[in-house]
CSV table of C-alpha atoms and ligand atoms in Angstrom, one decimal:
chain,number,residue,atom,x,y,z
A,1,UNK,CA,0.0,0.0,0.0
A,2,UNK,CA,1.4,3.5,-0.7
A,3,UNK,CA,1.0,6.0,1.3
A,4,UNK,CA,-1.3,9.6,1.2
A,5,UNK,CA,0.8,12.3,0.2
A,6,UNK,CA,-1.4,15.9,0.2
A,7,UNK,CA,-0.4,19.4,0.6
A,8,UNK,CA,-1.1,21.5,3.1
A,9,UNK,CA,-4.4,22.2,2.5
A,10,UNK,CA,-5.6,19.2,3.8
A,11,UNK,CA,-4.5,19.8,6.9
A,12,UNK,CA,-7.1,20.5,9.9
A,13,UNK,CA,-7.1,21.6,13.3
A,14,UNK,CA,-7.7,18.3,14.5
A,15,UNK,CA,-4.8,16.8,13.1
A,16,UNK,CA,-1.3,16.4,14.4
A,17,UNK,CA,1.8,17.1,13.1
A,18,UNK,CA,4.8,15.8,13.3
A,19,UNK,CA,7.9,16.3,11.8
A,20,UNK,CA,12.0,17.1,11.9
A,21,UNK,CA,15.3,16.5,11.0
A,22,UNK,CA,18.8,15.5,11.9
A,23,UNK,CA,21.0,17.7,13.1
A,24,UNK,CA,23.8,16.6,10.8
A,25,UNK,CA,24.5,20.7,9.7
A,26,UNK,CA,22.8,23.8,8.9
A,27,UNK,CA,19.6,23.8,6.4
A,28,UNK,CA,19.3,25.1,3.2
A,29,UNK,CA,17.5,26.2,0.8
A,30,UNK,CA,16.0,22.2,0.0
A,31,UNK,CA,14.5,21.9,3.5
A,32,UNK,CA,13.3,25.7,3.5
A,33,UNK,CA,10.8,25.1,0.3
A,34,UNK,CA,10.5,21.3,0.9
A,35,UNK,CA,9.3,21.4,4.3
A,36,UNK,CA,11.0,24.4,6.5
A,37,UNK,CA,7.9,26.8,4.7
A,38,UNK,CA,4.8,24.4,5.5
A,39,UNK,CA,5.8,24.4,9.3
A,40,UNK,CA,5.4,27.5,9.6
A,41,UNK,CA,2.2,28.2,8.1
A,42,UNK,CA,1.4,24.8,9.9
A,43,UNK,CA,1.8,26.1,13.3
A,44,UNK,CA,-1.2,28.4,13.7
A,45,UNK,CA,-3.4,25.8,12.1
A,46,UNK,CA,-3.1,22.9,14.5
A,47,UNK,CA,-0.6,21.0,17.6
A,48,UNK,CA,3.1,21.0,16.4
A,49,UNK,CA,5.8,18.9,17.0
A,50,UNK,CA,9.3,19.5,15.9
A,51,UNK,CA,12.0,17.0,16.7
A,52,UNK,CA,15.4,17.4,16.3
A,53,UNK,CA,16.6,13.8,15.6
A,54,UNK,CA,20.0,13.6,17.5
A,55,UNK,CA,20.0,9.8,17.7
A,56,UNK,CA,19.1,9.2,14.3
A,57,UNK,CA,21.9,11.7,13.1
A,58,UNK,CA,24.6,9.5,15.9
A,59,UNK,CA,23.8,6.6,13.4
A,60,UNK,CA,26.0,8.1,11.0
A,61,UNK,CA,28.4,10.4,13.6
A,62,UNK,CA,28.6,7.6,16.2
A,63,UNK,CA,32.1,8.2,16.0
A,64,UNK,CA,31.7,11.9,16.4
A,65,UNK,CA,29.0,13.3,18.9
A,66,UNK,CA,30.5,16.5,19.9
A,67,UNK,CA,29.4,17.0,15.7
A,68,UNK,CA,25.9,15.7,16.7
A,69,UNK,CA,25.8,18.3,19.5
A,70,UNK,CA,26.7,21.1,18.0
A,71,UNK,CA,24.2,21.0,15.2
A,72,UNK,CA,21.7,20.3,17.4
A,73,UNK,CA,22.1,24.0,18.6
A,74,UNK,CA,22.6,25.2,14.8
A,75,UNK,CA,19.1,23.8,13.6
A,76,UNK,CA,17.3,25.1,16.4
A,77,UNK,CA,18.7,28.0,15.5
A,78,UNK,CA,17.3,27.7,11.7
A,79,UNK,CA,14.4,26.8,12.8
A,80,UNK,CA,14.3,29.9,15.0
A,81,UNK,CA,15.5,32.0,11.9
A,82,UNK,CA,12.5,31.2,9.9
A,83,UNK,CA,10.1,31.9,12.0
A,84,UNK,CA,8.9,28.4,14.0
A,85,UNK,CA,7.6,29.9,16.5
A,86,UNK,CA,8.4,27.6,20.3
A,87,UNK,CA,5.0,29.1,21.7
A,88,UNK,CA,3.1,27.4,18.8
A,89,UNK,CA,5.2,24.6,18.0
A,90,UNK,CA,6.7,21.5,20.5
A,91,UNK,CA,10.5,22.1,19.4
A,92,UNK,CA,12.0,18.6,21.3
A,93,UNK,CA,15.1,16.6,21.6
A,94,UNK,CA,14.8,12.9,20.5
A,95,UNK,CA,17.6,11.5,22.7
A,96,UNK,CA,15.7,13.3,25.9
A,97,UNK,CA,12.9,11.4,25.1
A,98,UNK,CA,13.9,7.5,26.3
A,99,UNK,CA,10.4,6.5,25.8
A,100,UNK,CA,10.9,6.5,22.1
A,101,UNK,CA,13.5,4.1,22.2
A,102,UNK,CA,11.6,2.0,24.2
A,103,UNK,CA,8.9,1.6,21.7
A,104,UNK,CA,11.2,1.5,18.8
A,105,UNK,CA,12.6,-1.8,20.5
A,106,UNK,CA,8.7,-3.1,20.9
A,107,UNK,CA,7.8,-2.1,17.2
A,108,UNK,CA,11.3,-4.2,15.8
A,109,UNK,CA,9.6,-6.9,16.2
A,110,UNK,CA,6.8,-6.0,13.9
A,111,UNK,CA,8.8,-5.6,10.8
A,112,UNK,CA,11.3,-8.3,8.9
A,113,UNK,CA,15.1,-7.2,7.8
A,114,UNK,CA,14.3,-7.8,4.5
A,115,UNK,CA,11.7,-5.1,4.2
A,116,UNK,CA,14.1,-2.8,6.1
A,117,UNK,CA,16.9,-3.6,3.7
A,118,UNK,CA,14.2,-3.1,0.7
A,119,UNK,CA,13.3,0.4,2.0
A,120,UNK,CA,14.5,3.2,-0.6
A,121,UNK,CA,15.1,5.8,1.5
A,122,UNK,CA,17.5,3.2,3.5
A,123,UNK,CA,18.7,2.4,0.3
A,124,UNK,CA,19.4,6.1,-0.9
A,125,UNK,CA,20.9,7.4,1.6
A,126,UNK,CA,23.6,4.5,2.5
A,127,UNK,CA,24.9,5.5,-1.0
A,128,UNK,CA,26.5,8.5,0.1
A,129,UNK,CA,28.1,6.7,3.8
A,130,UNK,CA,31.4,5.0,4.3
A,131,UNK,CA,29.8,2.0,5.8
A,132,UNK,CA,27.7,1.7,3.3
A,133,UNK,CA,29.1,-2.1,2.5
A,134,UNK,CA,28.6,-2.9,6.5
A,135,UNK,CA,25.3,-1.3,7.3
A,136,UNK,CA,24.3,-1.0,11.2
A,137,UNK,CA,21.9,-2.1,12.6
A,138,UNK,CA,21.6,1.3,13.8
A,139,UNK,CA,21.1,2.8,10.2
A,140,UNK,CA,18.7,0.1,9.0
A,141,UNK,CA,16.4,0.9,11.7
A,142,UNK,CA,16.0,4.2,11.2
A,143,UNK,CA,12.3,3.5,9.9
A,144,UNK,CA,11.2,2.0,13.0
A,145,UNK,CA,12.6,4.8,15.1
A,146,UNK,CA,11.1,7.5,13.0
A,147,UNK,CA,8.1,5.6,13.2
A,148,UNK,CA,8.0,5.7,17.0
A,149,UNK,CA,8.4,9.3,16.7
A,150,UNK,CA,5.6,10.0,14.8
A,151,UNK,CA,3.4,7.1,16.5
A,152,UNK,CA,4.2,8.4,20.2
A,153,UNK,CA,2.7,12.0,19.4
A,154,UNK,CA,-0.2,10.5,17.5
A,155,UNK,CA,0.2,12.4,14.6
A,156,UNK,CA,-1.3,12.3,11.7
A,157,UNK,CA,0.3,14.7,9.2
A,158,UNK,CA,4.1,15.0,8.3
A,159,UNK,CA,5.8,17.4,6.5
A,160,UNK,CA,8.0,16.0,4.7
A,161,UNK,CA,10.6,15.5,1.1
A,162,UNK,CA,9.9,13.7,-1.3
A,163,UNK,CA,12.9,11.1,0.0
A,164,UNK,CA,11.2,10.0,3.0
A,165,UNK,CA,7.8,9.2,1.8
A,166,UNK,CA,8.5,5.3,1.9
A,167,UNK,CA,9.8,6.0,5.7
A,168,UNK,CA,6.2,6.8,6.6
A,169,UNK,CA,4.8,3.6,4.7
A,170,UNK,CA,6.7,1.7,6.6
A,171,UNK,CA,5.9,3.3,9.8
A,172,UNK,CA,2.2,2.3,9.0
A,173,UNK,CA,2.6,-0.8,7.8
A,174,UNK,CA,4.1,-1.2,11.4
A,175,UNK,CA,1.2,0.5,13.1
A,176,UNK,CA,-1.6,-1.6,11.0
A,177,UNK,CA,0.8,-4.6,12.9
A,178,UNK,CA,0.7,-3.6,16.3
A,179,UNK,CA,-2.9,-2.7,16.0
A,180,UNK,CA,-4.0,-5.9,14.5
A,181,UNK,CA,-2.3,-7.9,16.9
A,182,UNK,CA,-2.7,-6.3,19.9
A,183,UNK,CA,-6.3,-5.2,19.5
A,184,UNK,CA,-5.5,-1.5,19.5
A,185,UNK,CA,-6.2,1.7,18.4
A,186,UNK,CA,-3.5,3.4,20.0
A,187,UNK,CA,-1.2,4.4,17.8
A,188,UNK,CA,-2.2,6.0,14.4
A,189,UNK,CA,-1.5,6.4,10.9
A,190,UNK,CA,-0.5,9.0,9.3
A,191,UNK,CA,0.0,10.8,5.5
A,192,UNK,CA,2.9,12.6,4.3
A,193,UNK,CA,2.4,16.7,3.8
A,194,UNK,CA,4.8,17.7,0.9
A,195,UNK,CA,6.0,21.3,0.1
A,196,UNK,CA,5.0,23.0,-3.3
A,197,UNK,CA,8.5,22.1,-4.5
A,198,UNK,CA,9.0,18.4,-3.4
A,199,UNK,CA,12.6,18.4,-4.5
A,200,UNK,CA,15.4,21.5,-5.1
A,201,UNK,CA,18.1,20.3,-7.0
A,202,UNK,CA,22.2,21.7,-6.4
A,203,UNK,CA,23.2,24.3,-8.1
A,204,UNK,CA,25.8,22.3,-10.0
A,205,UNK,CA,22.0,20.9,-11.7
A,206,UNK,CA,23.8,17.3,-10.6
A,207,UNK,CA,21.9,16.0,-8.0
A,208,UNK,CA,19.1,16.9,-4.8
A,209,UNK,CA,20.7,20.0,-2.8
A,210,UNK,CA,22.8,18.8,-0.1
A,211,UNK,CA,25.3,20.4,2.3
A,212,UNK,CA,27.6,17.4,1.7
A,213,UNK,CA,27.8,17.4,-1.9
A,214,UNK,CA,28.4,21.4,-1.4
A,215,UNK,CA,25.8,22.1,-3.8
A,216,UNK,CA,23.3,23.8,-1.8
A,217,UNK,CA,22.3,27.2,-0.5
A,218,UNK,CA,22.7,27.8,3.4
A,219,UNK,CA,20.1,29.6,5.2
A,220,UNK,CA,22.6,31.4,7.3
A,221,UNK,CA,24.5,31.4,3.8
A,222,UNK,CA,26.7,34.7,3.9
A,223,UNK,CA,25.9,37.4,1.3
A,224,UNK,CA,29.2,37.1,-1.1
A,225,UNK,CA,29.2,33.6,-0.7
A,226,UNK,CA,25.2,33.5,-2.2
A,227,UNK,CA,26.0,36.0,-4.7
A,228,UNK,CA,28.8,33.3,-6.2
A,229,UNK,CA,26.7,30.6,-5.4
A,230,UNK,CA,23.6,32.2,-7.7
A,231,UNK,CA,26.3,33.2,-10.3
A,232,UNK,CA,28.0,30.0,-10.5
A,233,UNK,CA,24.9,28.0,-11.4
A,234,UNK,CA,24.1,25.7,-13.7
A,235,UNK,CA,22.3,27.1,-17.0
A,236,UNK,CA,22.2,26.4,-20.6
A,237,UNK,CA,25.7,25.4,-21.5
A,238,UNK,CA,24.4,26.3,-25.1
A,239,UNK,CA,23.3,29.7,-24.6
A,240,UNK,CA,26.5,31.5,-24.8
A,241,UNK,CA,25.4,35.4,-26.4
A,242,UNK,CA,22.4,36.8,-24.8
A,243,UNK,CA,21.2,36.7,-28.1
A,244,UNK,CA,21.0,32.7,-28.2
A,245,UNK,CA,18.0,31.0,-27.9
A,246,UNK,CA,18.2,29.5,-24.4
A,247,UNK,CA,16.7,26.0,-22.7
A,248,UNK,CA,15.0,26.7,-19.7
A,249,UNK,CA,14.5,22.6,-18.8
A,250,UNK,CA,17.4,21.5,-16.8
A,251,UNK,CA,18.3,25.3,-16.0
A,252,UNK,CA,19.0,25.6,-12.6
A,253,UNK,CA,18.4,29.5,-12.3
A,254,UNK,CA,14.4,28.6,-14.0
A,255,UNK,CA,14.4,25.8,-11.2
A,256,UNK,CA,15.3,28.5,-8.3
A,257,UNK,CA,12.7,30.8,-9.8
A,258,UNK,CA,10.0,28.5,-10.0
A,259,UNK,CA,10.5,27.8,-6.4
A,260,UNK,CA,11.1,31.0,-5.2
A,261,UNK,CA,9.6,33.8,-7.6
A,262,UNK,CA,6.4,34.9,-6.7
A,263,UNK,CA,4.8,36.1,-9.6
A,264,UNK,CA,4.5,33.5,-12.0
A,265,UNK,CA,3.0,35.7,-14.9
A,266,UNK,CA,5.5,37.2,-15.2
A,267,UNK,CA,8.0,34.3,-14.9
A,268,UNK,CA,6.2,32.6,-17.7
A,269,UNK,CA,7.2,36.1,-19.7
A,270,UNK,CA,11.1,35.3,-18.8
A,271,UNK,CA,10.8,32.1,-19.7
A,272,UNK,CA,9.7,32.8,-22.9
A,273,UNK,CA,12.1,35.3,-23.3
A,274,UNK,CA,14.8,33.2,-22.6
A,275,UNK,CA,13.3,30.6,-25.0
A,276,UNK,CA,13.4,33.0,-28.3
A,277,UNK,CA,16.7,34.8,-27.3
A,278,UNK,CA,17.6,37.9,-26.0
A,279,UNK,CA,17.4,37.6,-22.0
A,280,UNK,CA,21.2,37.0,-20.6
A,281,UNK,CA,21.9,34.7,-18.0
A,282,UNK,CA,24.2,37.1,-15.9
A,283,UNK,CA,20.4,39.3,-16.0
A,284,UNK,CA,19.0,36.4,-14.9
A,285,UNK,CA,20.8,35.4,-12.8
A,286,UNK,CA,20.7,39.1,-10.8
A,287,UNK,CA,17.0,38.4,-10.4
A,288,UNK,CA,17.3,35.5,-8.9
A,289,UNK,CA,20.0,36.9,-6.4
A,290,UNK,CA,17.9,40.0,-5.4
A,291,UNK,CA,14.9,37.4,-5.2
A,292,UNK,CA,16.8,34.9,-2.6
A,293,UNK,CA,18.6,37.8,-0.8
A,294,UNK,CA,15.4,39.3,0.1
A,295,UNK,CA,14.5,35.9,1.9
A,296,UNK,CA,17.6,34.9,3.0
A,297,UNK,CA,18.5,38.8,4.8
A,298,UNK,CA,15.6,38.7,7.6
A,299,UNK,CA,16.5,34.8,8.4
A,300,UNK,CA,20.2,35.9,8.5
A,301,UNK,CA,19.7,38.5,10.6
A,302,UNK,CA,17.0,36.4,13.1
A,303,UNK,CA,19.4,33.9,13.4
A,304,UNK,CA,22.4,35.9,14.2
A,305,UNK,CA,20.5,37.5,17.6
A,306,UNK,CA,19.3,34.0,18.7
A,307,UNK,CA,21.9,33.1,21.2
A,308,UNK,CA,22.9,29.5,22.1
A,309,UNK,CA,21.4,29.7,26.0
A,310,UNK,CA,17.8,30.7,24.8
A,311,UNK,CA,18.2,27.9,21.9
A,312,UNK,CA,18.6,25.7,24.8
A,313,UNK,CA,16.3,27.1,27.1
A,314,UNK,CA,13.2,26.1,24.1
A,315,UNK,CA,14.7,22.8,23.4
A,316,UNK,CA,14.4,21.9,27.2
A,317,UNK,CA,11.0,23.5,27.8
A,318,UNK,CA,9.6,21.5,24.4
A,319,UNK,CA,11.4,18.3,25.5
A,320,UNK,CA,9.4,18.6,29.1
A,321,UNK,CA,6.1,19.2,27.7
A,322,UNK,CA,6.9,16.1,24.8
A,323,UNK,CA,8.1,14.0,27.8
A,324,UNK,CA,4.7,14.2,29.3
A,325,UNK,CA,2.7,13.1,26.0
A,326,UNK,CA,5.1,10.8,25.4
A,327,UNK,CA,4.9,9.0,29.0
A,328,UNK,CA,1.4,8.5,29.2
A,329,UNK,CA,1.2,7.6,25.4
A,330,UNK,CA,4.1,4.5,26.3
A,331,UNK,CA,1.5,3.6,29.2
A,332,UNK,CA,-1.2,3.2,26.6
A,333,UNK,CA,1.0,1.0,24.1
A,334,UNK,CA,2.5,-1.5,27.3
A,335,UNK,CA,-0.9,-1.5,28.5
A,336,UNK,CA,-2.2,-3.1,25.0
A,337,UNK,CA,0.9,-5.3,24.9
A,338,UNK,CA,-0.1,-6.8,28.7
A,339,UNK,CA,3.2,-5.1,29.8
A,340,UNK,CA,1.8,-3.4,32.9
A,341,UNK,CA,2.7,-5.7,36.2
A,342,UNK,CA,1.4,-3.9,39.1
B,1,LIG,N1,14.5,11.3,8.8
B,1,LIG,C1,14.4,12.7,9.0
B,1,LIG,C2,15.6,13.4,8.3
B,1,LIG,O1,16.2,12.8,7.5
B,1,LIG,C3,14.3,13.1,10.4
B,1,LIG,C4,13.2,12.5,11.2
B,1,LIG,C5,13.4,11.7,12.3
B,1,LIG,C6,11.8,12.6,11.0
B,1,LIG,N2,12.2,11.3,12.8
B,1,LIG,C7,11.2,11.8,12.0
B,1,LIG,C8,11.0,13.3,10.0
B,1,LIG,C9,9.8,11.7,12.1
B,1,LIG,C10,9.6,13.2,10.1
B,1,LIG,C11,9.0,12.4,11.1
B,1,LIG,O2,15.9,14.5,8.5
């Protein structure tokens, strides 16, 4: 069974959301339009959670922590930036949360290896890691634990990329389980909420925008170092005199615009500009600069007056007030399992 994907818009006040990321470096411009947007519009329509998923990111940085810890700070701080708002929105810290490894051990047993190993996202994503040859058993599982995350909050929508859609099919495939066999209704399902622009590629046109691959756009991105980010991307290797007809498919600077330029009349007009000759891409690529600047100067800005002890004063206050959902809903899954002795 696949799972729901919607948009916003289906989104009610009586669902929950649930979503986050691991702190494995700053976000960028991917996670901004693929997710970071929606969770801010998201907050004033229903309850919030935000996790910051510090044990899934050890999986990879086992060997590292102090890495782990220090981004944990720096993606609070982007989420800060953009306007997440911790009086609207649970912000939480997954490895403050023990319950959620508890029930990631109970839910293991509801799912094979084999559809673990199968799993795409699994699959993707081990490309790009050194062990990908000797997986963990940490790594593998990452499905299970983000399922217990989204399961012990009960919620029902998640914001999400594109990527982890088979993450949340798996988490109910492994709800449907423990329902059926435990003659529950405790934990839910849930549907994936994708942005308008479900994936941003780099700016080399390559691949998805990452921080690793050094092909994406920082948030806290510094002015020079956007302006020869913008200018150094990918266009129309064809269109050398402004003159030239250009392509506009595959043109990363049309791709940026499309996500980020608001008036899409007149985009359509640039587009076929560019398309009969005429428009240059150092023009072009100035619009799309000033365009990005404007959104990138107010979350630079935010970000730089957010200071690490008030990061870690709404991290604790979220992770106490998830702690007490999170207690009472491990009660209600032990309780189905027969697991309560007194
Ligand atoms: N896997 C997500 C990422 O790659 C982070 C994450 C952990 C998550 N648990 C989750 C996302 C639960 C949504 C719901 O960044």
């Amino acid at each position: 069974m696949t799972i729901d994907e919607t948009n916003i818009n289906s989104v009610t006040s009586g669902d929950i959301v649930l979503t986050g990321d691991r702190p494995s470096g700053c976000l960028h411009l991917g996670h901004y339009v693929g997710s970071l947007r929606n969770r801010v519009l998201l907050q004033d329509k229903c309850k919030c959670y935000l996790l910051v998923a510090d044990v899934q990111a050890l999986s990879a940085n086992f060997d590292h922590p102090e890495e782990v810890r220090k981004n944990v700070i720096e993606v609070c701080k982007d989420y800060l930036a953009v306007g997440i708002d911790p009086n609207k929105t649970t912000i939480f810290i997954q490895s403050m949360i023990p319950e959620l490894t508890e029930l990631t051990i109970y839910a293991m047993n509801l799912i094979s290896v084999a559809r673990l190993e199968r799993n795409p996202t699994v699959k993707a994503e081990l490309q790009t890691k050194s062990f990908a040859n000797n997986i963990t058993s940490g790594f593998l599982n990452h499905p299970v634990s983000q399922m217990a995350d989204i399961t012990m909050f009960k919620a029902t929508a998640i914001p999400v990329g594109e990527d982890q859609l088979p993450l949340l099919e798996v988490s109910n495939e492994i709800v449907r389980r423990f329902n059926s066999i435990y003659k529950s209704d405790v934990l839910k399902e849930c549907r994936g909420i994708l942005g308008d622009v479900t994936r941003l590629v780099g700016i080399d046109g390559k691949a998805k925008a990452s921080k690793s691959l050094g092909n994406a756009i920082m948030l806290c991105e510094e002015p020079a170092d956007l302006k020869a980010k913008v200018f150094s991307m990918y266009t129309d290797p064809n269109h050398i005199n402004v003159s030239d007809p250009g392509r506009v498919e595959g043109n990363v600077v049309f791709t940026y615009l499309d996500a980020f330029w608001s008036d899409k009349a007149e985009l359509e007009d640039l587009k076929n500009q560019y398309k009969k000759g005429g428009l240059g891409d150092v023009a072009l690529k100035s619009m799309l600069h000033n365009c990005l600047s404007h959104i990138l100067e107010p979350i630079r800005s935010k970000r730089a007056s957010v200071h690490e002890k008030e990061v870690l004063e709404v991290l604790m206050d979220g992770t106490n007030e998830a702690r007490k959902v999170a207690t009472e809903t491990l009660r209600q899954v032990k309780d189905a399992m027969g697991l309560i002795y007194q």
